N, CA, C and O of each residue as an XYZ file, in Angstrom:
328
protein
N     -24.237     20.929    -21.112
C     -23.845     19.555    -21.381
C     -23.738     19.321    -22.886
O     -22.750     18.765    -23.368
N     -24.745     19.743    -23.611
C     -24.743     19.487    -25.059
C     -23.555     20.141    -25.761
O     -22.989     19.565    -26.691
N     -23.181     21.324    -25.326
C     -22.031     22.000    -25.930
C     -20.736     21.235    -25.725
O     -19.908     21.135    -26.630
N     -20.573     20.695    -24.521
C     -19.381     19.899    -24.232
C     -19.356     18.627    -25.074
O     -18.308     18.220    -25.576
N     -20.516     18.012    -25.220
C     -20.582     16.787    -26.023
C     -20.292     17.060    -27.490
O     -19.668     16.237    -28.161
N     -20.737     18.201    -27.996
C     -20.455     18.553    -29.391
C     -18.955     18.753    -29.606
O     -18.411     18.344    -30.632
N     -18.301     19.372    -28.651
C     -16.843     19.545    -28.747
C     -16.162     18.183    -28.762
O     -15.277     17.934    -29.580
N     -16.578     17.306    -27.858
C     -15.980     15.966    -27.796
C     -16.196     15.212    -29.100
O     -15.284     14.549    -29.593
N     -17.389     15.309    -29.655
C     -17.679     14.611    -30.912
C     -16.823     15.160    -32.050
O     -16.375     14.403    -32.912
N     -16.595     16.472    -32.057
C     -15.788     17.048    -33.135
C     -14.319     16.646    -33.016
O     -13.605     16.605    -34.018
N     -13.870     16.352    -31.813
C     -12.474     15.935    -31.610
C     -12.273     14.436    -31.774
O     -11.139     13.979    -31.920
N     -13.344     13.670    -31.751
C     -13.257     12.206    -31.776
C     -12.500     11.677    -32.994
O     -11.759     10.701    -32.878
N     -12.671     12.294    -34.138
C     -12.022     11.800    -35.359
C     -10.496     11.931    -35.288
O      -9.784     11.249    -36.025
N      -9.995     12.795    -34.415
C      -8.547     12.966    -34.292
C      -7.868     11.700    -33.764
O      -6.685     11.473    -34.018
N      -8.618     10.881    -33.032
C      -8.039      9.643    -32.485
C      -7.510      8.760    -33.604
O      -6.414      8.210    -33.493
N      -8.278      8.616    -34.687
C      -7.849      7.749    -35.791
C      -6.648      8.331    -36.538
O      -5.974      7.622    -37.285
N      -6.385      9.619    -36.335
C      -5.235     10.261    -36.955
C      -4.005     10.236    -36.044
O      -2.960     10.791    -36.381
N      -4.146      9.583    -34.881
C      -3.033      9.470    -33.961
C      -2.805     10.703    -33.097
O      -1.743     10.858    -32.496
N      -3.800     11.573    -33.038
C      -3.676     12.784    -32.233
C      -4.229     12.520    -30.838
O      -5.327     11.984    -30.683
N      -3.455     12.901    -29.828
C      -3.923     12.779    -28.460
C      -4.251     14.177    -27.944
O      -3.411     15.076    -27.991
N      -5.461     14.351    -27.457
C      -5.883     15.622    -26.890
C      -5.695     15.539    -25.381
O      -6.224     14.641    -24.725
N      -4.948     16.470    -24.850
C      -4.684     16.513    -23.413
C      -5.327     17.780    -22.863
O      -5.123     18.877    -23.384
N      -6.091     17.611    -21.821
C      -6.737     18.752    -21.184
C      -6.405     18.737    -19.701
O      -6.084     17.691    -19.138
N      -6.482     19.869    -19.093
C      -6.222     19.918    -17.657
C      -7.359     20.660    -16.975
O      -8.120     21.402    -17.597
N      -7.438     20.439    -15.725
C      -8.466     21.077    -14.919
C      -8.800     20.182    -13.752
O      -8.290     19.067    -13.644
N      -9.626     20.655    -12.911
C     -10.009     19.894    -11.732
C     -11.454     19.458    -11.829
O     -12.298     20.174    -12.368
N     -11.727     18.294    -11.308
C     -13.108     17.831    -11.239
C     -13.874     18.710    -10.272
O     -15.048     19.008    -10.492
N     -13.213     19.125     -9.204
C     -13.805     20.017     -8.214
C     -12.970     21.286     -8.182
O     -11.752     21.224     -8.021
N     -13.611     22.430     -8.335
C     -12.862     23.683     -8.265
C     -13.679     24.799     -7.611
O     -13.913     25.851     -8.205
N     -14.099     24.544     -6.391
C     -14.831     25.539     -5.623
C     -13.832     26.316     -4.776
O     -13.505     25.908     -3.662
N     -13.350     27.429     -5.302
C     -12.335     28.215     -4.607
C     -12.882     28.885     -3.349
O     -12.113     29.278     -2.472
N     -14.202     29.017     -3.257
C     -14.801     29.607     -2.055
C     -14.668     28.674     -0.856
O     -14.679     29.128      0.289
N     -14.544     27.381     -1.111
C     -14.486     26.397     -0.037
C     -13.074     25.877      0.231
O     -12.885     25.004      1.079
N     -12.094     26.403     -0.478
C     -10.727     25.884     -0.350
C     -10.105     26.306      0.984
O     -10.334     27.414      1.469
N      -9.335     25.425      1.550
C      -8.588     25.728      2.764
C      -7.197     26.189      2.357
O      -6.583     25.617      1.456
N      -6.718     27.197      3.005
C      -5.360     27.700      2.719
C      -4.301     26.874      3.459
O      -3.104     27.067      3.248
N      -4.738     25.968      4.311
C      -3.830     25.099      5.057
C      -3.377     23.963      4.145
O      -4.205     23.147      3.741
N      -2.091     23.885      3.807
C      -1.626     22.828      2.893
C      -1.785     21.416      3.462
O      -1.718     20.439      2.715
N      -1.993     21.301      4.765
C      -2.161     19.988      5.387
C      -3.627     19.625      5.618
O      -3.931     18.558      6.151
N      -4.514     20.500      5.223
C      -5.942     20.241      5.439
C      -6.403     19.106      4.531
O      -6.006     19.039      3.368
N      -7.235     18.219      5.055
C      -7.762     17.136      4.214
C      -8.801     17.680      3.237
O      -9.368     18.753      3.445
N      -9.033     16.943      2.201
C     -10.065     17.330      1.233
C     -11.436     17.255      1.902
O     -11.668     16.432      2.787
N     -12.319     18.115      1.466
C     -13.682     18.120      1.989
C     -14.387     16.825      1.579
O     -14.230     16.386      0.440
N     -15.159     16.202      2.477
C     -15.856     14.958      2.147
C     -16.763     15.063      0.917
O     -16.837     14.128      0.121
N     -17.455     16.202      0.760
C     -18.343     16.363     -0.396
C     -17.533     16.389     -1.694
O     -17.984     15.891     -2.725
N     -16.324     16.980     -1.631
C     -15.471     17.048     -2.825
C     -14.971     15.662     -3.209
O     -14.935     15.311     -4.388
N     -14.586     14.881     -2.211
C     -14.139     13.512     -2.476
C     -15.272     12.664     -3.041
O     -15.058     11.854     -3.942
N     -16.472     12.852     -2.514
C     -17.629     12.090     -3.002
C     -17.917     12.400     -4.474
O     -18.135     11.492     -5.277
N     -17.916     13.690     -4.817
C     -18.202     14.070     -6.202
C     -17.091     13.605     -7.140
O     -17.363     13.099     -8.229
N     -15.855     13.774     -6.720
C     -14.729     13.339     -7.544
C     -14.799     11.835     -7.814
O     -14.590     11.393     -8.944
N     -15.090     11.060     -6.781
C     -15.200      9.607     -6.941
C     -16.335      9.245     -7.907
O     -16.189      8.355     -8.744
N     -17.455      9.940     -7.779
C     -18.588      9.695     -8.670
C     -18.193      9.954    -10.125
O     -18.455      9.129    -11.001
N     -17.568     11.092    -10.376
C     -17.172     11.460    -11.745
C     -16.146     10.470    -12.294
O     -16.251     10.050    -13.446
N     -15.167     10.098    -11.492
C     -14.142      9.156    -11.957
C     -14.758      7.797    -12.297
O     -14.412      7.197    -13.314
N     -15.660      7.314    -11.457
C     -16.318      6.036    -11.746
C     -17.132      6.111    -13.025
O     -17.102      5.189    -13.841
N     -17.857      7.203    -13.200
C     -18.663      7.361    -14.418
C     -17.778      7.441    -15.654
O     -18.117      6.885    -16.698
N     -16.655      8.126    -15.543
C     -15.784      8.287    -16.711
C     -15.094      6.989    -17.097
O     -14.677      6.828    -18.244
N     -14.970      6.069    -16.159
C     -14.320      4.786    -16.439
C     -15.316      3.691    -16.786
O     -14.923      2.601    -17.201
N     -16.590      3.971    -16.621
C     -17.623      2.975    -16.915
C     -17.874      2.926    -18.422
O     -17.608      3.887    -19.144
N     -18.373      1.825    -18.864
C     -18.676      1.653    -20.284
C     -20.121      2.118    -20.527
O     -21.030      1.305    -20.694
N     -20.304      3.441    -20.543
C     -21.633      4.009    -20.741
C     -21.599      5.011    -21.880
O     -20.535      5.477    -22.288
N     -22.750      5.326    -22.374
C     -22.903      6.325    -23.419
C     -22.381      7.671    -22.894
O     -22.769      8.083    -21.801
N     -21.517      8.361    -23.639
C     -20.967      9.636    -23.161
C     -22.041     10.678    -22.831
O     -21.893     11.435    -21.872
N     -23.105     10.720    -23.609
C     -24.182     11.674    -23.331
C     -24.845     11.362    -21.997
O     -25.134     12.264    -21.211
N     -25.081     10.093    -21.750
C     -25.683      9.664    -20.491
C     -24.756      9.987    -19.324
O     -25.202     10.487    -18.292
N     -23.484      9.705    -19.486
C     -22.507      9.975    -18.438
C     -22.452     11.464    -18.127
O     -22.459     11.850    -16.958
N     -22.398     12.293    -19.142
C     -22.323     13.747    -18.928
C     -23.570     14.259    -18.221
O     -23.474     15.091    -17.319
N     -24.718     13.776    -18.617
C     -25.956     14.209    -17.964
C     -25.956     13.824    -16.485
O     -26.331     14.632    -15.636
N     -25.542     12.602    -16.176
C     -25.513     12.156    -14.782
C     -24.533     12.988    -13.959
O     -24.815     13.329    -12.811
N     -23.397     13.310    -14.539
C     -22.395     14.116    -13.837
C     -22.934     15.530    -13.588
O     -22.786     16.068    -12.491
N     -23.556     16.127    -14.604
C     -24.069     17.485    -14.468
C     -25.313     17.566    -13.585
O     -25.601     18.622    -13.023
N     -26.042     16.477    -13.459
C     -27.249     16.479    -12.633
C     -26.996     16.004    -11.201
O     -27.912     16.021    -10.379
N     -25.788     15.588    -10.899
C     -25.465     15.118     -9.550
C     -25.719     16.247     -8.543
O     -25.413     17.405     -8.830
N     -26.271     15.925     -7.376
C     -26.574     16.956     -6.372
C     -25.366     17.801     -5.937
O     -25.544     18.942     -5.511
N     -24.165     17.271     -6.035
C     -22.978     18.027     -5.617
C     -22.349     18.841     -6.752
O     -21.354     19.534     -6.537
N     -22.915     18.763     -7.943
C     -22.345     19.486     -9.092
C     -22.212     20.978     -8.815
O     -21.167     21.568     -9.087
N     -23.243     21.579     -8.288
C     -23.191     23.040     -8.070
C     -22.212     23.415     -6.963
O     -21.662     24.516     -6.972
N     -21.991     22.522     -6.019
C     -20.994     22.795     -4.980
C     -19.589     22.666     -5.576
O     -18.693     23.444     -5.247
N     -19.408     21.681     -6.451
C     -18.101     21.460     -7.073
C     -17.770     22.517     -8.111
O     -16.601     22.829     -8.334
N     -18.795     23.067     -8.748
C     -18.622     24.077     -9.813
C     -19.594     25.230     -9.588
O     -20.595     25.341    -10.297
N     -19.314     26.079     -8.621
C     -20.265     27.145     -8.302
C     -20.337     28.268     -9.325
O     -21.315     29.017     -9.345
N     -19.337     28.399    -10.164
C     -19.354     29.519    -11.133
C     -19.789     29.051    -12.503
O     -19.861     29.853    -13.435
């Protein structure tokens, strides 16, 4: 968590310079649990964790607090097993 926060803090000054940082990735990326069926619904645990992370990221909270809550969530290890 601390390493991610340090990266974010080092990039924060770029905002005032008009630089937009774009990143990609998934909130949930457990490839062991993925269904190969393109019509399969998302797993309920994955939807729950994704919703939790999205709500936290949109809330007006301290970034360190938000990151800790996201990383300590009971579904974190299921969402990010590696």
